[in-house]
Amino acid sequence: MATPFPLEADEGEARELLYEAYNELHALASELGGAAAAPAVVVVGHQTDGKSALVEALMGFQFNHVGGGTKTRRPVALHLRFNPRCDEPQCRLLSATGDAEEHDEAGVAARPMPLADIQAYIEAENLRLENDPCQFSEKEIIIKVEYKHSPNLTIIDTPGLILPAPGRKNRVLQSQASAVESLVRAKIQHKETIILCLEDCSDWSNATTRRVVMQVDPDLARTVLVSTKLDTKIPQFARPSDVEVFLHPPNCVLDVSLLGDSPFFTSVPSGRVGSCHEAVFRSNGEFKKAILSRELEDIASIEDKLGRSLTTMEKDRIGVGNLRLYLEELLQKRYIKSVPLIIPLLEKQHRNTTSKLREISHELSDLDETKLKEKAQLFHDTFLTKLSLLLKGMVVAPPDKFGETLVNERINGGTFTGSENFQLPNKMMPNGGMRLYGGAQYHRAMAEFRLVVGSTRCPPITRDEIVNACGVEDIHDGTNYSRTACVIAVAKARDTFEPFLDQLGFRLLYILKRLIPISVYLLEKDGEHFSSHEVLIRRVQEAFKRFVESTEQSCRQRCMEDLESTTRYVTWSLHNKNRAGLRHFLDSFVAPEQLSVNTLNERFSGLNDNKQDKAKGDSKSNHSPDTNSSTAMPETRLVDLLDSTLWNRRLVPSSERLVYALVHQIFHGIKEHFLVTTELKFNCFLLMPIVDKLPALLRQDLESAFEEELDSIFDVTQLRQSLGQKKRELEIELKRIKRLKEKFGEINKKLNSLQVRQ
C-alpha cells in the first residue's frame, strides 16, 4: 500500500519523524501526567456493533477476539505505522511495568511477539478480567505495529458499551454497564482525541452510542460518526427515498456540524484468518482483498437501490479504505497543529524533572552525620512551630480536608454521656456544624463538656437506698439523716462524674493527636521537605504521642484525686453554697399537714450550728399558720420530733423529702466544684505542657538517638538506596523527555521550512 498523500522527500521524512515522536509521546503520556496527550482515534460503540472488527479492517490484519458479548475488557492502544518493507505485521507488546529485558527508544519495555501470541495474550487478559470482581480495567494494552497494509494511526479500541435490562435481577449487568461507560468517558475526554462513534442502526434518530459521546463532546466537534454493517442494512430499505435519508440524514435528525459533515458507512467481511478448517481467509492478504471487494459490492448494492450512480463525494464516505484515509489525514493535521503546543509542555516537564533530580542529588550529598543532625534539629523546631500555630489558631490547612464537624468528632473521639445516657443535640452546640481543628476544636470539646456535665441531674433516690444509708451509729442505734444524705450524695456524685473524666481525656487526646498529620501537611506546603526522612518523622510523631498520652493520664489522675477528695468528706461551706435555695426547695415539697414550717426550720437549723439562722427560724415559726403549734406543749413537740426521726426508722414523707433535698444540694455543690477544677486542671496540666515541656522532651529524645546510632533516627542505608533509585528513575525520564524535546524541535523546524517553501 502506498502512502495516502504524495509527499516530497523532505516532507515525507518530517512526517515519518512526526509519527515516531508521537508514538513515543503516547507511550509516555501517563508518566507526563496526561498533560501532553498525543492525538489518537478512540473507537466507541456498543456490544456487537462491530467495533473490534472495524479496528482490524482499518489495520489490515486480524488480532483480537471478535464475537458476541463482551470480548474487550481492557482498552487496546495500537500504534500503527506504515512500513512497505513489512510483508507481515511486526508487533511489539509495550509494558509500562518495565519487566521485559528489551526496551524501545522511549525506555518502555517492548517485547516482539508473533501475531498469534498477541491474540492469545489479549484473550487471556479478557478471560482473567471476566473472572475478576472489577470485570474491566482502564490500563491499556499497548501494541506497536509496523505493516505494509497499515495506516499511520494510533487507534484505541475500548470495551463495548452495555444496554442492560431494567429490574433488580439485572443489577450485576447494570453495574458492569456503569463501569464500562465511566471507562469510555475517561478515554474520550482529552481534547486531542478523535472519537470514532459507531452506530449500528438504520434510523439516525436512535442515538445509542451518541448518547454517551455527547456527554463529553456535546457538539460532536471532534467526532466521526460511522454506520457499521452496511451490507446488512441495504436489504432493509424498500424505497430509494429511504436510502437517500439514510445516506443524507436531515439536520433535524442528525446535526451536520459533526466532524466530516456526514457519516461514514462501512462493512467488514465475516470470517477469521487462519489455517484451521473454520478459517475463511488463509492470510491477511486475502482478508485485505475481501475488505476491498466488500466495499465495491456495497457501492453496487446502494446504486441498485437508488437507481442512480453515486457521486464521488458519496463514494468517499463508503468503505473501510476511505474511512482509513480520512482518519489518517485528520490525524496528520492534528499532529502538525499540535507540535508548537507540545514543545512548551515538554520544556516545562524537562525543567520540573531537572529540578527534582537536583533536589535528590542535594539530599544524597547531605547524608553525613553533621548535616543530618542539623536537619533533625530543623525538623524539630519547625514541627513545634506548626503545633503552636495550630493551637493558637490558623487557616492555612484546608478545613474541608482536616477539619471535623461535631458529628465526626463524636464518632472518632467518643461522646460525653452520663448515667442517663444524655447527649447534647448538635444544633444546641455552638459551632457544632463547622469543620474545626487545633485550638478551635479543643475549645469546642471543652465547651460541650461544660454544657453536658452542667445539665446533668442527680440520679433518682429510692427509699431502699435511704434506709440502707442510715446504718447504725457506734454509740446508739438512732438515725442521722444529715449523715444519710451525705452518704447517698457522694456515692451518686462519684458514679456520675467519674465516667466524664475518661470521656474528656479520650476526646482531648484524640484532638491533640490530630495535630500531627496537619503539622506535617503544613511543613510540606511551606516547602520544608522531610518526606524522604520517614524514620525521623515517625520518631518525632511517636515521641509526641507518648508525651500527650502520659500527660493526659497524669492530668486525669489529678482530676480523679480531686473528685475522690470531694466525694469522701463533705465540707458544708463547699457543698452547701445555696442555703436559701434549699429552704425554698423544702417549702415547695413539704405539705402543711405533714410537717410545719416551724419543725422544718428546727430540723434544718440542727444541721448547721448557726445561732443567727436559728433565730431567724424561730422568728418564722412564731408567725407560722400552723394552728396546732399554739396549743401543743413544747415537750410534746420535742417527743414527736424525736419519735419521727431519731427513735423510729419508719421512713415518713417528711424525713424522705428532707434527705432528698439535702442529697440534691450536696450533689449540686460537687458538680460545680467538679466542673471548675476539671477544666482548670486539663488546661493547666494537659494543654500547657505541650507549650512549655514538649520542646525540651523532643530535643532530649533526638539527642539520645544521636548518641545511639544515626541509623536509628534516619535509616541512612535505606534512605541512600531509596534516593539512589529515585535518582536513576529521574535520569531515565530526563533522557526520554530530552530526546522527545529534540525530536519535536527538529520536526517543528522542518515543518516551518516546508511552509516557507510552499
PDB file of N, CA, C and O in Angstrom, residues 659-699:
ATOM      1  N   VAL A 659     -34.170  14.256 103.259  1.00  0.00           N
ATOM      2  CA  VAL A 659     -32.985  13.597 102.710  1.00  0.00           C
ATOM      3  C   VAL A 659     -32.851  13.895 101.212  1.00  0.00           C
ATOM      4  O   VAL A 659     -31.755  14.183 100.704  1.00  0.00           O
ATOM      5  N   TYR A 660     -33.966  13.842 100.531  1.00  0.00           N
ATOM      6  CA  TYR A 660     -33.966  14.109  99.089  1.00  0.00           C
ATOM      7  C   TYR A 660     -33.418  15.509  98.802  1.00  0.00           C
ATOM      8  O   TYR A 660     -32.585  15.712  97.907  1.00  0.00           O
ATOM      9  N   ALA A 661     -33.870  16.510  99.597  1.00  0.00           N
ATOM     10  CA  ALA A 661     -33.419  17.884  99.386  1.00  0.00           C
ATOM     11  C   ALA A 661     -31.941  18.033  99.696  1.00  0.00           C
ATOM     12  O   ALA A 661     -31.191  18.693  98.961  1.00  0.00           O
ATOM     13  N   LEU A 662     -31.488  17.427 100.769  1.00  0.00           N
ATOM     14  CA  LEU A 662     -30.077  17.542 101.133  1.00  0.00           C
ATOM     15  C   LEU A 662     -29.166  16.862 100.100  1.00  0.00           C
ATOM     16  O   LEU A 662     -28.104  17.379  99.758  1.00  0.00           O
ATOM     17  N   VAL A 663     -29.565  15.704  99.599  1.00  0.00           N
ATOM     18  CA  VAL A 663     -28.761  14.998  98.587  1.00  0.00           C
ATOM     19  C   VAL A 663     -28.603  15.856  97.338  1.00  0.00           C
ATOM     20  O   VAL A 663     -27.499  15.989  96.787  1.00  0.00           O
ATOM     21  N   HIS A 664     -29.696  16.452  96.885  1.00  0.00           N
ATOM     22  CA  HIS A 664     -29.615  17.291  95.692  1.00  0.00           C
ATOM     23  C   HIS A 664     -28.721  18.508  95.919  1.00  0.00           C
ATOM     24  O   HIS A 664     -27.982  18.923  95.019  1.00  0.00           O
ATOM     25  N   GLN A 665     -28.799  19.071  97.117  1.00  0.00           N
ATOM     26  CA  GLN A 665     -27.972  20.238  97.408  1.00  0.00           C
ATOM     27  C   GLN A 665     -26.495  19.865  97.419  1.00  0.00           C
ATOM     28  O   GLN A 665     -25.657  20.570  96.858  1.00  0.00           O
ATOM     29  N   ILE A 666     -26.147  18.760  98.037  1.00  0.00           N
ATOM     30  CA  ILE A 666     -24.748  18.320  98.078  1.00  0.00           C
ATOM     31  C   ILE A 666     -24.270  17.929  96.671  1.00  0.00           C
ATOM     32  O   ILE A 666     -23.152  18.257  96.260  1.00  0.00           O
ATOM     33  N   PHE A 667     -25.114  17.209  95.931  1.00  0.00           N
ATOM     34  CA  PHE A 667     -24.757  16.793  94.560  1.00  0.00           C
ATOM     35  C   PHE A 667     -24.476  18.016  93.685  1.00  0.00           C
ATOM     36  O   PHE A 667     -23.514  18.043  92.904  1.00  0.00           O
ATOM     37  N   HIS A 668     -25.308  19.043  93.814  1.00  0.00           N
ATOM     38  CA  HIS A 668     -25.125  20.258  93.030  1.00  0.00           C
ATOM     39  C   HIS A 668     -23.798  20.941  93.379  1.00  0.00           C
ATOM     40  O   HIS A 668     -23.074  21.430  92.491  1.00  0.00           O
ATOM     41  N   GLY A 669     -23.448  20.970  94.659  1.00  0.00           N
ATOM     42  CA  GLY A 669     -22.174  21.562  95.050  1.00  0.00           C
ATOM     43  C   GLY A 669     -20.992  20.798  94.503  1.00  0.00           C
ATOM     44  O   GLY A 669     -19.998  21.387  94.049  1.00  0.00           O
ATOM     45  N   ILE A 670     -21.064  19.462  94.547  1.00  0.00           N
ATOM     46  CA  ILE A 670     -19.974  18.642  93.988  1.00  0.00           C
ATOM     47  C   ILE A 670     -19.849  18.874  92.481  1.00  0.00           C
ATOM     48  O   ILE A 670     -18.746  18.964  91.939  1.00  0.00           O
ATOM     49  N   LYS A 671     -20.988  18.972  91.778  1.00  0.00           N
ATOM     50  CA  LYS A 671     -20.966  19.170  90.325  1.00  0.00           C
ATOM     51  C   LYS A 671     -20.275  20.477  89.962  1.00  0.00           C
ATOM     52  O   LYS A 671     -19.445  20.523  89.038  1.00  0.00           O
ATOM     53  N   GLU A 672     -20.619  21.561  90.665  1.00  0.00           N
ATOM     54  CA  GLU A 672     -19.996  22.849  90.368  1.00  0.00           C
ATOM     55  C   GLU A 672     -18.496  22.800  90.610  1.00  0.00           C
ATOM     56  O   GLU A 672     -17.701  23.302  89.803  1.00  0.00           O
ATOM     57  N   HIS A 673     -18.102  22.199  91.702  1.00  0.00           N
ATOM     58  CA  HIS A 673     -16.674  22.092  92.001  1.00  0.00           C
ATOM     59  C   HIS A 673     -15.965  21.204  90.976  1.00  0.00           C
ATOM     60  O   HIS A 673     -14.850  21.512  90.529  1.00  0.00           O
ATOM     61  N   PHE A 674     -16.595  20.109  90.583  1.00  0.00           N
ATOM     62  CA  PHE A 674     -16.010  19.190  89.596  1.00  0.00           C
ATOM     63  C   PHE A 674     -15.797  19.886  88.253  1.00  0.00           C
ATOM     64  O   PHE A 674     -14.742  19.733  87.617  1.00  0.00           O
ATOM     65  N   LEU A 675     -16.781  20.658  87.808  1.00  0.00           N
ATOM     66  CA  LEU A 675     -16.667  21.350  86.524  1.00  0.00           C
ATOM     67  C   LEU A 675     -15.503  22.329  86.529  1.00  0.00           C
ATOM     68  O   LEU A 675     -14.676  22.346  85.605  1.00  0.00           O
ATOM     69  N   VAL A 676     -15.428  23.151  87.547  1.00  0.00           N
ATOM     70  CA  VAL A 676     -14.399  24.188  87.598  1.00  0.00           C
ATOM     71  C   VAL A 676     -13.005  23.577  87.686  1.00  0.00           C
ATOM     72  O   VAL A 676     -12.089  23.941  86.928  1.00  0.00           O
ATOM     73  N   THR A 677     -12.811  22.639  88.605  1.00  0.00           N
ATOM     74  CA  THR A 677     -11.473  22.074  88.805  1.00  0.00           C
ATOM     75  C   THR A 677     -11.035  21.210  87.622  1.00  0.00           C
ATOM     76  O   THR A 677      -9.856  21.218  87.253  1.00  0.00           O
ATOM     77  N   THR A 678     -11.963  20.474  87.008  1.00  0.00           N
ATOM     78  CA  THR A 678     -11.584  19.615  85.877  1.00  0.00           C
ATOM     79  C   THR A 678     -11.122  20.444  84.695  1.00  0.00           C
ATOM     80  O   THR A 678     -10.081  20.159  84.075  1.00  0.00           O
ATOM     81  N   GLU A 679     -11.887  21.461  84.331  1.00  0.00           N
ATOM     82  CA  GLU A 679     -11.482  22.314  83.205  1.00  0.00           C
ATOM     83  C   GLU A 679     -10.157  22.996  83.492  1.00  0.00           C
ATOM     84  O   GLU A 679      -9.274  23.070  82.627  1.00  0.00           O
ATOM     85  N   LEU A 680      -9.994  23.479  84.701  1.00  0.00           N
ATOM     86  CA  LEU A 680      -8.751  24.159  85.057  1.00  0.00           C
ATOM     87  C   LEU A 680      -7.561  23.213  84.997  1.00  0.00           C
ATOM     88  O   LEU A 680      -6.494  23.552  84.464  1.00  0.00           O
ATOM     89  N   LYS A 681      -7.719  22.001  85.498  1.00  0.00           N
ATOM     90  CA  LYS A 681      -6.600  21.058  85.515  1.00  0.00           C
ATOM     91  C   LYS A 681      -6.238  20.580  84.115  1.00  0.00           C
ATOM     92  O   LYS A 681      -5.053  20.416  83.800  1.00  0.00           O
ATOM     93  N   PHE A 682      -7.223  20.330  83.241  1.00  0.00           N
ATOM     94  CA  PHE A 682      -6.902  19.897  81.872  1.00  0.00           C
ATOM     95  C   PHE A 682      -6.207  21.013  81.097  1.00  0.00           C
ATOM     96  O   PHE A 682      -5.328  20.750  80.277  1.00  0.00           O
ATOM     97  N   ASN A 683      -6.583  22.246  81.357  1.00  0.00           N
ATOM     98  CA  ASN A 683      -5.899  23.362  80.696  1.00  0.00           C
ATOM     99  C   ASN A 683      -4.473  23.519  81.219  1.00  0.00           C
ATOM    100  O   ASN A 683      -3.537  23.751  80.449  1.00  0.00           O
ATOM    101  N   CYS A 684      -4.312  23.367  82.535  1.00  0.00           N
ATOM    102  CA  CYS A 684      -3.003  23.589  83.146  1.00  0.00           C
ATOM    103  C   CYS A 684      -2.055  22.413  82.968  1.00  0.00           C
ATOM    104  O   CYS A 684      -0.849  22.606  82.757  1.00  0.00           O
ATOM    105  N   PHE A 685      -2.573  21.183  83.064  1.00  0.00           N
ATOM    106  CA  PHE A 685      -1.705  20.007  83.112  1.00  0.00           C
ATOM    107  C   PHE A 685      -1.754  19.138  81.851  1.00  0.00           C
ATOM    108  O   PHE A 685      -1.091  18.105  81.805  1.00  0.00           O
ATOM    109  N   LEU A 686      -2.559  19.529  80.837  1.00  0.00           N
ATOM    110  CA  LEU A 686      -2.545  18.829  79.544  1.00  0.00           C
ATOM    111  C   LEU A 686      -2.189  19.779  78.414  1.00  0.00           C
ATOM    112  O   LEU A 686      -1.284  19.499  77.617  1.00  0.00           O
ATOM    113  N   LEU A 687      -2.869  20.898  78.340  1.00  0.00           N
ATOM    114  CA  LEU A 687      -2.637  21.832  77.235  1.00  0.00           C
ATOM    115  C   LEU A 687      -1.322  22.586  77.396  1.00  0.00           C
ATOM    116  O   LEU A 687      -0.517  22.655  76.457  1.00  0.00           O
ATOM    117  N   MET A 688      -1.086  23.148  78.589  1.00  0.00           N
ATOM    118  CA  MET A 688       0.107  23.968  78.782  1.00  0.00           C
ATOM    119  C   MET A 688       1.414  23.185  78.665  1.00  0.00           C
ATOM    120  O   MET A 688       2.397  23.722  78.143  1.00  0.00           O
ATOM    121  N   PRO A 689       1.511  21.929  79.119  1.00  0.00           N
ATOM    122  CA  PRO A 689       2.775  21.196  78.933  1.00  0.00           C
ATOM    123  C   PRO A 689       3.192  21.043  77.471  1.00  0.00           C
ATOM    124  O   PRO A 689       4.390  20.918  77.191  1.00  0.00           O
ATOM    125  N   ILE A 690       2.236  21.023  76.542  1.00  0.00           N
ATOM    126  CA  ILE A 690       2.592  20.947  75.121  1.00  0.00           C
ATOM    127  C   ILE A 690       3.359  22.192  74.710  1.00  0.00           C
ATOM    128  O   ILE A 690       4.244  22.150  73.849  1.00  0.00           O
ATOM    129  N   VAL A 691       3.042  23.306  75.347  1.00  0.00           N
ATOM    130  CA  VAL A 691       3.707  24.564  75.020  1.00  0.00           C
ATOM    131  C   VAL A 691       5.061  24.677  75.713  1.00  0.00           C
ATOM    132  O   VAL A 691       6.060  25.061  75.085  1.00  0.00           O
ATOM    133  N   ASP A 692       5.135  24.330  77.011  1.00  0.00           N
ATOM    134  CA  ASP A 692       6.367  24.613  77.754  1.00  0.00           C
ATOM    135  C   ASP A 692       7.248  23.398  78.048  1.00  0.00           C
ATOM    136  O   ASP A 692       8.418  23.553  78.387  1.00  0.00           O
ATOM    137  N   LYS A 693       6.728  22.165  77.942  1.00  0.00           N
ATOM    138  CA  LYS A 693       7.533  20.986  78.252  1.00  0.00           C
ATOM    139  C   LYS A 693       7.869  20.140  77.030  1.00  0.00           C
ATOM    140  O   LYS A 693       8.898  19.463  77.002  1.00  0.00           O
ATOM    141  N   LEU A 694       6.996  20.143  76.026  1.00  0.00           N
ATOM    142  CA  LEU A 694       7.214  19.293  74.853  1.00  0.00           C
ATOM    143  C   LEU A 694       8.508  19.620  74.113  1.00  0.00           C
ATOM    144  O   LEU A 694       9.228  18.705  73.710  1.00  0.00           O
ATOM    145  N   PRO A 695       8.852  20.891  73.863  1.00  0.00           N
ATOM    146  CA  PRO A 695      10.093  21.170  73.118  1.00  0.00           C
ATOM    147  C   PRO A 695      11.322  20.536  73.748  1.00  0.00           C
ATOM    148  O   PRO A 695      12.141  19.925  73.049  1.00  0.00           O
ATOM    149  N   ALA A 696      11.460  20.667  75.068  1.00  0.00           N
ATOM    150  CA  ALA A 696      12.635  20.085  75.734  1.00  0.00           C
ATOM    151  C   ALA A 696      12.626  18.565  75.641  1.00  0.00           C
ATOM    152  O   ALA A 696      13.676  17.931  75.457  1.00  0.00           O
ATOM    153  N   LEU A 697      11.461  17.952  75.741  1.00  0.00           N
ATOM    154  CA  LEU A 697      11.378  16.496  75.677  1.00  0.00           C
ATOM    155  C   LEU A 697      11.773  15.987  74.289  1.00  0.00           C
ATOM    156  O   LEU A 697      12.517  15.013  74.159  1.00  0.00           O
ATOM    157  N   LEU A 698      11.272  16.625  73.229  1.00  0.00           N
ATOM    158  CA  LEU A 698      11.623  16.193  71.872  1.00  0.00           C
ATOM    159  C   LEU A 698      13.111  16.381  71.599  1.00  0.00           C
ATOM    160  O   LEU A 698      13.751  15.537  70.967  1.00  0.00           O
ATOM    161  N   ARG A 699      13.651  17.494  72.065  1.00  0.00           N
ATOM    162  CA  ARG A 699      15.085  17.720  71.861  1.00  0.00           C
ATOM    163  C   ARG A 699      15.909  16.660  72.598  1.00  0.00           C
ATOM    164  O   ARG A 699      16.905  16.147  72.070  1.00  0.00           O
TER     165      ARG A 699
END
